[in-house]
mmCIF file of C-alpha atoms in Angstrom:
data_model
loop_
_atom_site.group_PDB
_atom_site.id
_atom_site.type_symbol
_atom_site.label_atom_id
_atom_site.label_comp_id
_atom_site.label_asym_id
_atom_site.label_seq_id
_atom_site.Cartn_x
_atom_site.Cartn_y
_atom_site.Cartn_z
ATOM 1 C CA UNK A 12 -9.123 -2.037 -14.994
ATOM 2 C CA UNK A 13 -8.040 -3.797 -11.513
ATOM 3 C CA UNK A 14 -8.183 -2.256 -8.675
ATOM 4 C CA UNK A 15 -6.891 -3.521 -5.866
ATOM 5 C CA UNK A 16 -6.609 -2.716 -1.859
ATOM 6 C CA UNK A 17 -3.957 -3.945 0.093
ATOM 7 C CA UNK A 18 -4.384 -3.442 3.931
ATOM 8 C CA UNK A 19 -1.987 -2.571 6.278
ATOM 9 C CA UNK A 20 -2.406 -3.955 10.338
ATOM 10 C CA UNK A 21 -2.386 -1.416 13.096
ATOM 11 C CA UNK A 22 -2.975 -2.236 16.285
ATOM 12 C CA UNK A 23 -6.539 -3.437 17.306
ATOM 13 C CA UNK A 24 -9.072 -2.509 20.206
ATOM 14 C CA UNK A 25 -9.311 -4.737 23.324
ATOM 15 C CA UNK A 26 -12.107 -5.125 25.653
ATOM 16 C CA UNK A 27 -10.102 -2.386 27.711
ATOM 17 C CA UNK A 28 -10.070 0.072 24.857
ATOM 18 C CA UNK A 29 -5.998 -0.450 24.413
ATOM 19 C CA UNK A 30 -4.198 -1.257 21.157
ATOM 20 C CA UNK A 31 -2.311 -3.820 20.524
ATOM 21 C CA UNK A 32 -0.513 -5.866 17.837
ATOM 22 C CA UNK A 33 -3.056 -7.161 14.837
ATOM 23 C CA UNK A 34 -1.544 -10.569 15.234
ATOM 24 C CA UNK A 35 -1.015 -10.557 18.629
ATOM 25 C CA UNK A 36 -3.956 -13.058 19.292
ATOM 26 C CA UNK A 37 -3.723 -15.664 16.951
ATOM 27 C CA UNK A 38 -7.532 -16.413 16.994
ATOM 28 C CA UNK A 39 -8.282 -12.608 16.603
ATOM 29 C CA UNK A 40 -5.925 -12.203 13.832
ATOM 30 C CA UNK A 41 -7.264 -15.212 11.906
ATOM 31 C CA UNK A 42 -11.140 -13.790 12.428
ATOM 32 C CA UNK A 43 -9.844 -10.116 11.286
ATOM 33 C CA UNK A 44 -7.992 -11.581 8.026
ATOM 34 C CA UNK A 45 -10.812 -13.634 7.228
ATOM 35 C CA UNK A 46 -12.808 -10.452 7.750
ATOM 36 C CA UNK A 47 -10.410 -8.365 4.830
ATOM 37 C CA UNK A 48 -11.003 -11.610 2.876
ATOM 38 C CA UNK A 49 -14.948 -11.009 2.740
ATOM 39 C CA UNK A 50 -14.800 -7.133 2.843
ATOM 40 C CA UNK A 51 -12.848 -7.293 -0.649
ATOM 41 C CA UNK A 52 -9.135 -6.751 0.066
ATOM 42 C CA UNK A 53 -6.746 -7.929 -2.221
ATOM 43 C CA UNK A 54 -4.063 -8.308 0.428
ATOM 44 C CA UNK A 55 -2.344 -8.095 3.519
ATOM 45 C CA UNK A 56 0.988 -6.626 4.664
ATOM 46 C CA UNK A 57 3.219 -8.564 7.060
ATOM 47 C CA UNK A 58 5.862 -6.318 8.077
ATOM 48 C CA UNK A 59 6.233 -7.080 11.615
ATOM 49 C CA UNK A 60 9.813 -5.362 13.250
ATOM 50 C CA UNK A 61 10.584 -9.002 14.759
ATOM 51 C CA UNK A 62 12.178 -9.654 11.385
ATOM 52 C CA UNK A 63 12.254 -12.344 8.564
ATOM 53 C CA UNK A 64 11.296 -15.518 10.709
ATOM 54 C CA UNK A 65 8.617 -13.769 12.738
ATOM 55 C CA UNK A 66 7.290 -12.538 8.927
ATOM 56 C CA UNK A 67 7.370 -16.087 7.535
ATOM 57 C CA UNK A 68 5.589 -17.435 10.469
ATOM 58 C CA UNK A 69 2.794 -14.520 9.662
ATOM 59 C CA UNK A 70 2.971 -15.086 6.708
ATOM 60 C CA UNK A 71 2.496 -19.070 6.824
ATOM 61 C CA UNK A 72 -0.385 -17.730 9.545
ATOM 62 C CA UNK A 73 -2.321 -15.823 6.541
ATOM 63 C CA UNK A 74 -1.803 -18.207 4.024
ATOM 64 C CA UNK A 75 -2.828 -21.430 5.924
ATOM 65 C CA UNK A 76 -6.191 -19.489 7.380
ATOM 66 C CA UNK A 77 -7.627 -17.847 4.246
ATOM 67 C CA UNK A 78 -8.610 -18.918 0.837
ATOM 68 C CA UNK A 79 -8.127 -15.757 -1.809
ATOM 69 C CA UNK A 80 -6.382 -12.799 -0.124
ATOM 70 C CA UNK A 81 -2.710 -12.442 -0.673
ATOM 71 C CA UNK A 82 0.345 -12.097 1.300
ATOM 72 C CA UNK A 83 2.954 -8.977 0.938
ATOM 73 C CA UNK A 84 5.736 -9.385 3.226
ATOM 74 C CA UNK A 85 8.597 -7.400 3.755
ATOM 75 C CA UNK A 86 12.113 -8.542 3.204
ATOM 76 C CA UNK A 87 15.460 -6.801 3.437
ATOM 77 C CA UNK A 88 18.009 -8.377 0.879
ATOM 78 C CA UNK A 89 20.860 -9.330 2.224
ATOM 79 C CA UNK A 90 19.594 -10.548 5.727
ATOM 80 C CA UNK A 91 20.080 -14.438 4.080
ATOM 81 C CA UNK A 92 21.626 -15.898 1.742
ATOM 82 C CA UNK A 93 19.909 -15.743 -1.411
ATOM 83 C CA UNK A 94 19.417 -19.963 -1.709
ATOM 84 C CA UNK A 95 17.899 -20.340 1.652
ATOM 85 C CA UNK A 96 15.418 -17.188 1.240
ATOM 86 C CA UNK A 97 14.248 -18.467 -2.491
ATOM 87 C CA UNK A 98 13.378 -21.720 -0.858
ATOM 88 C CA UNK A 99 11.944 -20.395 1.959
ATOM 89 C CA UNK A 100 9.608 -18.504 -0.612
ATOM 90 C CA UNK A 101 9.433 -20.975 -2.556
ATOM 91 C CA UNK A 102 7.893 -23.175 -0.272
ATOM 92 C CA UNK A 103 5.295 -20.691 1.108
ATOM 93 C CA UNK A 104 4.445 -19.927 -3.035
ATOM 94 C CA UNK A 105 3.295 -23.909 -2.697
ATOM 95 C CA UNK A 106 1.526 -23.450 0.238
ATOM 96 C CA UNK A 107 -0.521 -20.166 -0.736
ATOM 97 C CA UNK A 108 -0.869 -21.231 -4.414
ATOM 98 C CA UNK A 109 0.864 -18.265 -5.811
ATOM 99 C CA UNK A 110 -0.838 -15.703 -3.012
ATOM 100 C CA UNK A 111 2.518 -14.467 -1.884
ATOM 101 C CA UNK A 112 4.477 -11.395 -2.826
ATOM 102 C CA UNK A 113 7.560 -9.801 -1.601
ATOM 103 C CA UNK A 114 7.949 -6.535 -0.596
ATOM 104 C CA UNK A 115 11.619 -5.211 -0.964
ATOM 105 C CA UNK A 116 12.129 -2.010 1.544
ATOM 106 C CA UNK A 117 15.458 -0.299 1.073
ATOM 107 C CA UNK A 118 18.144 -1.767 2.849
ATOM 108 C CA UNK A 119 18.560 -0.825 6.224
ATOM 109 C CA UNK A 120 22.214 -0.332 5.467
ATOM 110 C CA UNK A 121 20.667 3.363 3.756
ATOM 111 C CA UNK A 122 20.271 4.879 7.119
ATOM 112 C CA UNK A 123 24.100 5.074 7.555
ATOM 113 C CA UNK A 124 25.017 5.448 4.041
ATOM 114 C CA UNK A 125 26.293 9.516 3.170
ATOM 115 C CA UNK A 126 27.968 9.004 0.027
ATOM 116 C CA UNK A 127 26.939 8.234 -3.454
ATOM 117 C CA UNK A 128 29.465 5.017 -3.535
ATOM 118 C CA UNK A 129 27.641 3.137 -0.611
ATOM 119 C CA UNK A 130 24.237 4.154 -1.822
ATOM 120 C CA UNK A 131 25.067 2.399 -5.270
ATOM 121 C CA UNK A 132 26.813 -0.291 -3.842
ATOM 122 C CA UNK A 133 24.050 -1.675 -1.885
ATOM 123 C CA UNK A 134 21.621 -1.079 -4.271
ATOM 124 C CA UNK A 135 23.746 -3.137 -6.605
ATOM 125 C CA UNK A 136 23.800 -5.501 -3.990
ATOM 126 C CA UNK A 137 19.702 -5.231 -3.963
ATOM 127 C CA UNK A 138 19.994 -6.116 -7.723
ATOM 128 C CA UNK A 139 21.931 -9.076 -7.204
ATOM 129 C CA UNK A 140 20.340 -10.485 -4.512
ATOM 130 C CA UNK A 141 16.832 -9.816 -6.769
ATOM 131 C CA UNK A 142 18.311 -11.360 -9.811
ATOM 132 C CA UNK A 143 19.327 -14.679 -8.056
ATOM 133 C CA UNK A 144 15.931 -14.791 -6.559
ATOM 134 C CA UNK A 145 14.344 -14.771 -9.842
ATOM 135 C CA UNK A 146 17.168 -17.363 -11.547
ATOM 136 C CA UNK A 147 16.289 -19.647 -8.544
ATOM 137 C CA UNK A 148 12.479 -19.903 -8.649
ATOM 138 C CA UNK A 149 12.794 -20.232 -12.505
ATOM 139 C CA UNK A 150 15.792 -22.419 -12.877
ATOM 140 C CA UNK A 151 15.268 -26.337 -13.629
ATOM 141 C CA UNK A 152 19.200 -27.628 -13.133
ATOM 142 C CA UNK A 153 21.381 -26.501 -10.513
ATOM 143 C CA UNK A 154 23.522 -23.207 -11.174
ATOM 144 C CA UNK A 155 26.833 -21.661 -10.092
ATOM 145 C CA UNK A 156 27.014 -18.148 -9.920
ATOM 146 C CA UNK A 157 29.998 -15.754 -8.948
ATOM 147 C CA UNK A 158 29.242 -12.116 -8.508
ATOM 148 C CA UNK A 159 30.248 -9.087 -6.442
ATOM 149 C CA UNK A 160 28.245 -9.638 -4.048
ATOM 150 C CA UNK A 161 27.154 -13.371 -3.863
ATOM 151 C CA UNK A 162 28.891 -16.305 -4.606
ATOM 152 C CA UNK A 163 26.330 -20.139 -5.677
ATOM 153 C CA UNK A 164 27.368 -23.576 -6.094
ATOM 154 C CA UNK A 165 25.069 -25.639 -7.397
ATOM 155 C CA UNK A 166 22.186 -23.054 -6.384
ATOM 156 C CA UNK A 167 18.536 -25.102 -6.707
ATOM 157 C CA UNK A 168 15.442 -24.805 -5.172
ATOM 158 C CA UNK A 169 13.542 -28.413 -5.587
ATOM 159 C CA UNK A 170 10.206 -27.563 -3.978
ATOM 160 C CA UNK A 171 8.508 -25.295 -6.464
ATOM 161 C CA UNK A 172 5.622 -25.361 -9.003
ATOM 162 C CA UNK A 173 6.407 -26.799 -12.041
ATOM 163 C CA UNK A 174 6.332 -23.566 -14.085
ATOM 164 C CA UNK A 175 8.491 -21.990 -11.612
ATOM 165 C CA UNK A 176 7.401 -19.717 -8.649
ATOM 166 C CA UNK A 177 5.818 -16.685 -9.751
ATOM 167 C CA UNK A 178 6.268 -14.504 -6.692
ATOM 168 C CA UNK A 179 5.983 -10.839 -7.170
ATOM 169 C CA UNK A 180 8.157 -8.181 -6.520
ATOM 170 C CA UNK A 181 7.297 -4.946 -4.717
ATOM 171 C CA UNK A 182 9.881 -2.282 -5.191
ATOM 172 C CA UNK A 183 10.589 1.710 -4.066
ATOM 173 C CA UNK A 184 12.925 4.176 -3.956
ATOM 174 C CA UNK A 185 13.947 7.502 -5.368
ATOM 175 C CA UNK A 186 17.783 7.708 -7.139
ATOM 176 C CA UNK A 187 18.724 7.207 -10.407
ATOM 177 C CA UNK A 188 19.881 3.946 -9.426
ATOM 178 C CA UNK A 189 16.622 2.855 -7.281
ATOM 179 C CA UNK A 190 14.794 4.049 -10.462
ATOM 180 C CA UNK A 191 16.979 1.102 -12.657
ATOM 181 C CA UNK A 192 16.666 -2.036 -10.063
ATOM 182 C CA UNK A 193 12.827 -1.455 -9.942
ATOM 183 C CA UNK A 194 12.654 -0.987 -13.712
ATOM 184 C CA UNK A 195 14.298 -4.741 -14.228
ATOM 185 C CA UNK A 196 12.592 -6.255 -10.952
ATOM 186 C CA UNK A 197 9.749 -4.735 -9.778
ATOM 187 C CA UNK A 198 6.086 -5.987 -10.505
ATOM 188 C CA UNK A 199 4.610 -3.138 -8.045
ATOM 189 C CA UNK A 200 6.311 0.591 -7.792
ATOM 190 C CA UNK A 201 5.247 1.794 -4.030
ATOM 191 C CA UNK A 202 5.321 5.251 -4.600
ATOM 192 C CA UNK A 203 5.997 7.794 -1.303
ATOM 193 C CA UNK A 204 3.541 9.813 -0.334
ATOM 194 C CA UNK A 205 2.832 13.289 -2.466
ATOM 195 C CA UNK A 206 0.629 14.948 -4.201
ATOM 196 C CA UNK A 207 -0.766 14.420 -7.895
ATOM 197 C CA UNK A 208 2.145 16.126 -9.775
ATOM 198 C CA UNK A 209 4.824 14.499 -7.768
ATOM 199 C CA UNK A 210 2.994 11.315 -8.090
ATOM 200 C CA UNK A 211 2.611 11.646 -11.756
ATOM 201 C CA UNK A 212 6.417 12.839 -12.368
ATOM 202 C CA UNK A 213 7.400 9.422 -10.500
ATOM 203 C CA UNK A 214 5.202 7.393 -12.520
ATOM 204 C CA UNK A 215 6.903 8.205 -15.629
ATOM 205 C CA UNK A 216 10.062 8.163 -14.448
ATOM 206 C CA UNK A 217 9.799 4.637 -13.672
ATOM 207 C CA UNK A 218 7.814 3.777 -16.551
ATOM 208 C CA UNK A 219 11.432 5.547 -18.635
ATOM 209 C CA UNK A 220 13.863 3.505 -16.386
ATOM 210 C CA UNK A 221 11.670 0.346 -17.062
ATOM 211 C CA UNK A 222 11.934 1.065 -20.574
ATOM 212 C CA UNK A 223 14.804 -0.892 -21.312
ATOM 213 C CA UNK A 224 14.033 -3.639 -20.316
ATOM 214 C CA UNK A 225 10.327 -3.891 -22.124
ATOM 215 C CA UNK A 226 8.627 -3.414 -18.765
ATOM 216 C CA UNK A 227 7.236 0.264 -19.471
ATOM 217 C CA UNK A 228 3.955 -1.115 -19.264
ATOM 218 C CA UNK A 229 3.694 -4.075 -17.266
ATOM 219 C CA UNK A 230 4.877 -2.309 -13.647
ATOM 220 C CA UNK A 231 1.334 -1.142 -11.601
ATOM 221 C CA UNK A 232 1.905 1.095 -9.296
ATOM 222 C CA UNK A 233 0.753 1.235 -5.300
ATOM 223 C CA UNK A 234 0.400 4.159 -3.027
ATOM 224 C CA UNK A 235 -0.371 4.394 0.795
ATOM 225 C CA UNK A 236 -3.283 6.333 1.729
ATOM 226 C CA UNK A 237 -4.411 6.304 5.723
ATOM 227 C CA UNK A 238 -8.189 6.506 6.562
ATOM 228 C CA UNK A 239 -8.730 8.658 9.856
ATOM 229 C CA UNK A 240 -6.385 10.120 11.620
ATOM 230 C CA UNK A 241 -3.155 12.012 10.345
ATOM 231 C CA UNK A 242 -0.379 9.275 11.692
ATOM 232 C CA UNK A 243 3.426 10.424 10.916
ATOM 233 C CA UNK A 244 5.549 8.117 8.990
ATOM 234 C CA UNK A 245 9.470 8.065 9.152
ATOM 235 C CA UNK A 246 10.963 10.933 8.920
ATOM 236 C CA UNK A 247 7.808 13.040 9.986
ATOM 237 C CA UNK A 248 6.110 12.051 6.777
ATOM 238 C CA UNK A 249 2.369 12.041 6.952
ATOM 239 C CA UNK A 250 0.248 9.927 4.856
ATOM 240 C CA UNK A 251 -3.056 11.001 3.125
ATOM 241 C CA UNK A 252 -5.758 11.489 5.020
ATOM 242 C CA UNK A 253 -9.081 10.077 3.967
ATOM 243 C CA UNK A 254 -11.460 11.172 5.842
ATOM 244 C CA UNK A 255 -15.613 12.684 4.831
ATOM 245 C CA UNK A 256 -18.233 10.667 3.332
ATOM 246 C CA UNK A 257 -17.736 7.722 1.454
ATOM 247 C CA UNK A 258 -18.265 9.675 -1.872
ATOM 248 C CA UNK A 259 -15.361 11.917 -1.579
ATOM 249 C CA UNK A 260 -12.884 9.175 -0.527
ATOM 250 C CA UNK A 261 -13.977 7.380 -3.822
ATOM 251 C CA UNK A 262 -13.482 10.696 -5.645
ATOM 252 C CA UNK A 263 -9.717 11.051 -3.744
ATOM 253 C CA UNK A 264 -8.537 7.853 -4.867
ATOM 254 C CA UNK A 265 -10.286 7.941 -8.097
ATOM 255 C CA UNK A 266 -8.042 10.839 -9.048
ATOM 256 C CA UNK A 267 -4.947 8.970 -7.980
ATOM 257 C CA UNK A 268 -5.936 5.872 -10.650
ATOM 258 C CA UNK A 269 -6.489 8.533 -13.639
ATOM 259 C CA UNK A 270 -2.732 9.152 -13.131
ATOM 260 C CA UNK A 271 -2.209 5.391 -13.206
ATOM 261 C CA UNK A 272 -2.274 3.857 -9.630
ATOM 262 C CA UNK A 273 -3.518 0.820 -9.098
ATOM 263 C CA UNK A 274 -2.943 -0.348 -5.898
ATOM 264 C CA UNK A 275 -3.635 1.331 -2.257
ATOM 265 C CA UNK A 276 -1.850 0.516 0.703
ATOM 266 C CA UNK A 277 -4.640 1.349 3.771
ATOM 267 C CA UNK A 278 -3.798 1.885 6.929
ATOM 268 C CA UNK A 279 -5.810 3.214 9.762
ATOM 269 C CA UNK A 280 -8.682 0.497 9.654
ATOM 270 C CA UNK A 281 -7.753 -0.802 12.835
ATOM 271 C CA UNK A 282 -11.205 -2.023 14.001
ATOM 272 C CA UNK A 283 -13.974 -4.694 12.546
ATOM 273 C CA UNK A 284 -16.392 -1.719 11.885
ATOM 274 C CA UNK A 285 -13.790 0.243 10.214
ATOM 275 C CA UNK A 286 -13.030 -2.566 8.098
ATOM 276 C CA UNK A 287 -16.583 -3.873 6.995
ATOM 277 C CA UNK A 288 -17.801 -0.130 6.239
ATOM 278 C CA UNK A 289 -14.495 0.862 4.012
ATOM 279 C CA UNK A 290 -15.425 -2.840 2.326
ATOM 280 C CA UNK A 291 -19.062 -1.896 1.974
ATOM 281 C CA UNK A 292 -18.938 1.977 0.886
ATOM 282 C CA UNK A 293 -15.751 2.251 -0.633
ATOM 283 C CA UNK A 294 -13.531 -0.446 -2.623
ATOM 284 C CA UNK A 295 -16.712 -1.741 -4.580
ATOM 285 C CA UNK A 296 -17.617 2.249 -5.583
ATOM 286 C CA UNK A 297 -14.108 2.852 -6.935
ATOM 287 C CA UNK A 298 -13.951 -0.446 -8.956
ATOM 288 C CA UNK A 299 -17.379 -0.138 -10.338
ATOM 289 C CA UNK A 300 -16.195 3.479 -11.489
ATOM 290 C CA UNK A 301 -13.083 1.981 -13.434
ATOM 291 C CA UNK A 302 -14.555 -1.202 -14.211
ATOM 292 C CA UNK A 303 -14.776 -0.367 -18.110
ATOM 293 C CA UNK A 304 -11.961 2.078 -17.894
ATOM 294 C CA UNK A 305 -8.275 2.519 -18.470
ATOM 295 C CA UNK A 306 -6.598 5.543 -17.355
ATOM 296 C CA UNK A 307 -5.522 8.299 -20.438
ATOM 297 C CA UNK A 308 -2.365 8.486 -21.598
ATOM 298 C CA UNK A 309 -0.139 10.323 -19.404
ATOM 299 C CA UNK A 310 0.165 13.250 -21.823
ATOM 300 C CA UNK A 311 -4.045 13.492 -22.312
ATOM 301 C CA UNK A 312 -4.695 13.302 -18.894
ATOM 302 C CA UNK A 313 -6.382 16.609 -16.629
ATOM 303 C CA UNK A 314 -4.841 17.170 -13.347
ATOM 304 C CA UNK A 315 -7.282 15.879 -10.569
ATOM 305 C CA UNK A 316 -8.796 17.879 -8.202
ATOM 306 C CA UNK A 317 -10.346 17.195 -4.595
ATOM 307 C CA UNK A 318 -7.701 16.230 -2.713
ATOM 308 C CA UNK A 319 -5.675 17.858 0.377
ATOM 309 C CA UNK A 320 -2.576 17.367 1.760
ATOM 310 C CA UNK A 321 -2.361 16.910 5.843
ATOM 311 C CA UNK A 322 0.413 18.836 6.814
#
């Protein structure tokens, strides 16, 4: 079964002790993601709050200065048009040799949404946007498309691999409707933060909204976990907090895969030692554990143990 580890930048120690941005330093940031690269991280997430260009550039940053480890960056549909954000992609597919992968937050536009109508409206507009994406990277002629949303003529993107660009799709969300859009789109599920039941519930609910559209089986499923210190998300949400020997963090996340997770999302390893030790004690532990193994059945499997919620 594959395992993989996706890390997520924090800020990182100066000579004077202070923290500051993980790419702040170009030099720094290229030692540090060639340093995930040999500690056995899958990937990296670029979600910097400068937006989509500063992202791109980050992303061209990772790409360009590393051989294996692959690029998840956040985009927000809707902030381009469709065409100029699939070639954009497109492009940077070429360049990373099919190493990049989008990761689709919820629109911002949820924040001031507090009715049912807007929520499904701009997650319709999310599906949309997605569906173009995909018709563009696949397409081999020139399209016209008119939608409720989005309107192409002649919609083409030229610089692409000859099978198409294969860029992945990392999806969320909650609703009904959320549920759907990742069902048709989503190659990765990032699930919230919550314990083993409310993980598990999730992960079959998505798995049932995937359904019809035969992708039951083919979405994998990531969840953030923070080593260290309890940090707060949005909203006051707290991730999980890994913390002890080596051995029980292994045994924490271990639990998570028997209910069918794939992928972890680490933050907190904001420092070279951090880094090389969670490479060294921990991802190569968990693998070799599931190396010969698939997860049970959701209806065979025993509720984990071990694990403790921060609160």
């Amino acid at each position: 079964m594959q395992i993989d580890f996706t890390h997520c930048p924090g800020g990182v120690a100066d000579k004077d002790e202070l923290h500051s941005s993980f790419f702040s330093d170009t030099a720094v940031a290229v030692q540090r993601l060639r340093q995930l690269e040999r500690a056995g991280f899958d990937c990296v997430l670029i979600d910097d709050m400068g937006g989509l260009l500063a992202n791109m550039d980050l992303a061209s940053l990772a790409l360009r200065s590393t051989q294996s480890i692959g690029v998840l960056v956040s985009h927000w549909p809707g902030i381009v048009a469709p065409v100029v954000a699939a070639r954009q992609f497109a492009a940077f597919d070429q360049i990373g040799s099919g190493r990049l992968a989008l990761r689709v937050p919820p629109s911002r536009d949820l924040r001031e949404i507090n009715d049912d109508s807007g929520l499904v409206a701009t997650l319709g507009r999310t599906d949309e946007y997605l569906m173009l994406l995909k018709r563009l990277w696949s397409n081999a002629q020139p399209f016209d498309h008119e939608g409720l949303f989005y309107r192409i003529h002649g919609g083409f993107v030229p610089m692409k691999a000859a099978e198409g660009a294969m860029i992945r799709l990392q999806l969320g969300g909650l609703s009904g409707t959320a549920l759907k859009i990742a069902g048709r789109h989503a190659d990765r599920f990032e699930l919230p933060v919550g314990g083993f039941d409310d993980t598990l519930r999730l992960i079959e609910r998505v798995r049932v909204a995937a359904e019809p559209f035969g992708r039951a089986q083919r979405i994998r499923f990531s969840l953030p976990v923070h080593v260290g210190h309890v940090q707060a998300g949005e909203g006051g949400q707290q991730d999980w907090q890994l913390t002890g020997e080596p051995e029980h963090v292994v045994s924490v996340l271990a639990g998570f895969v028997e209910l069918g997770v794939s992928d972890f999302i680490v933050h907190g390893l904001d420092d070279a030692d951090a880094v090389e030790a969670f490479g060294r004690q921990v991802i190569p532990a968990l693998r070799k554990a599931f190396r010969r193994h698939d997860p049970a059945p959701t209806h065979l499997r025993k509720r984990p143990v071990m694990l403790r919620r921060i609160v």
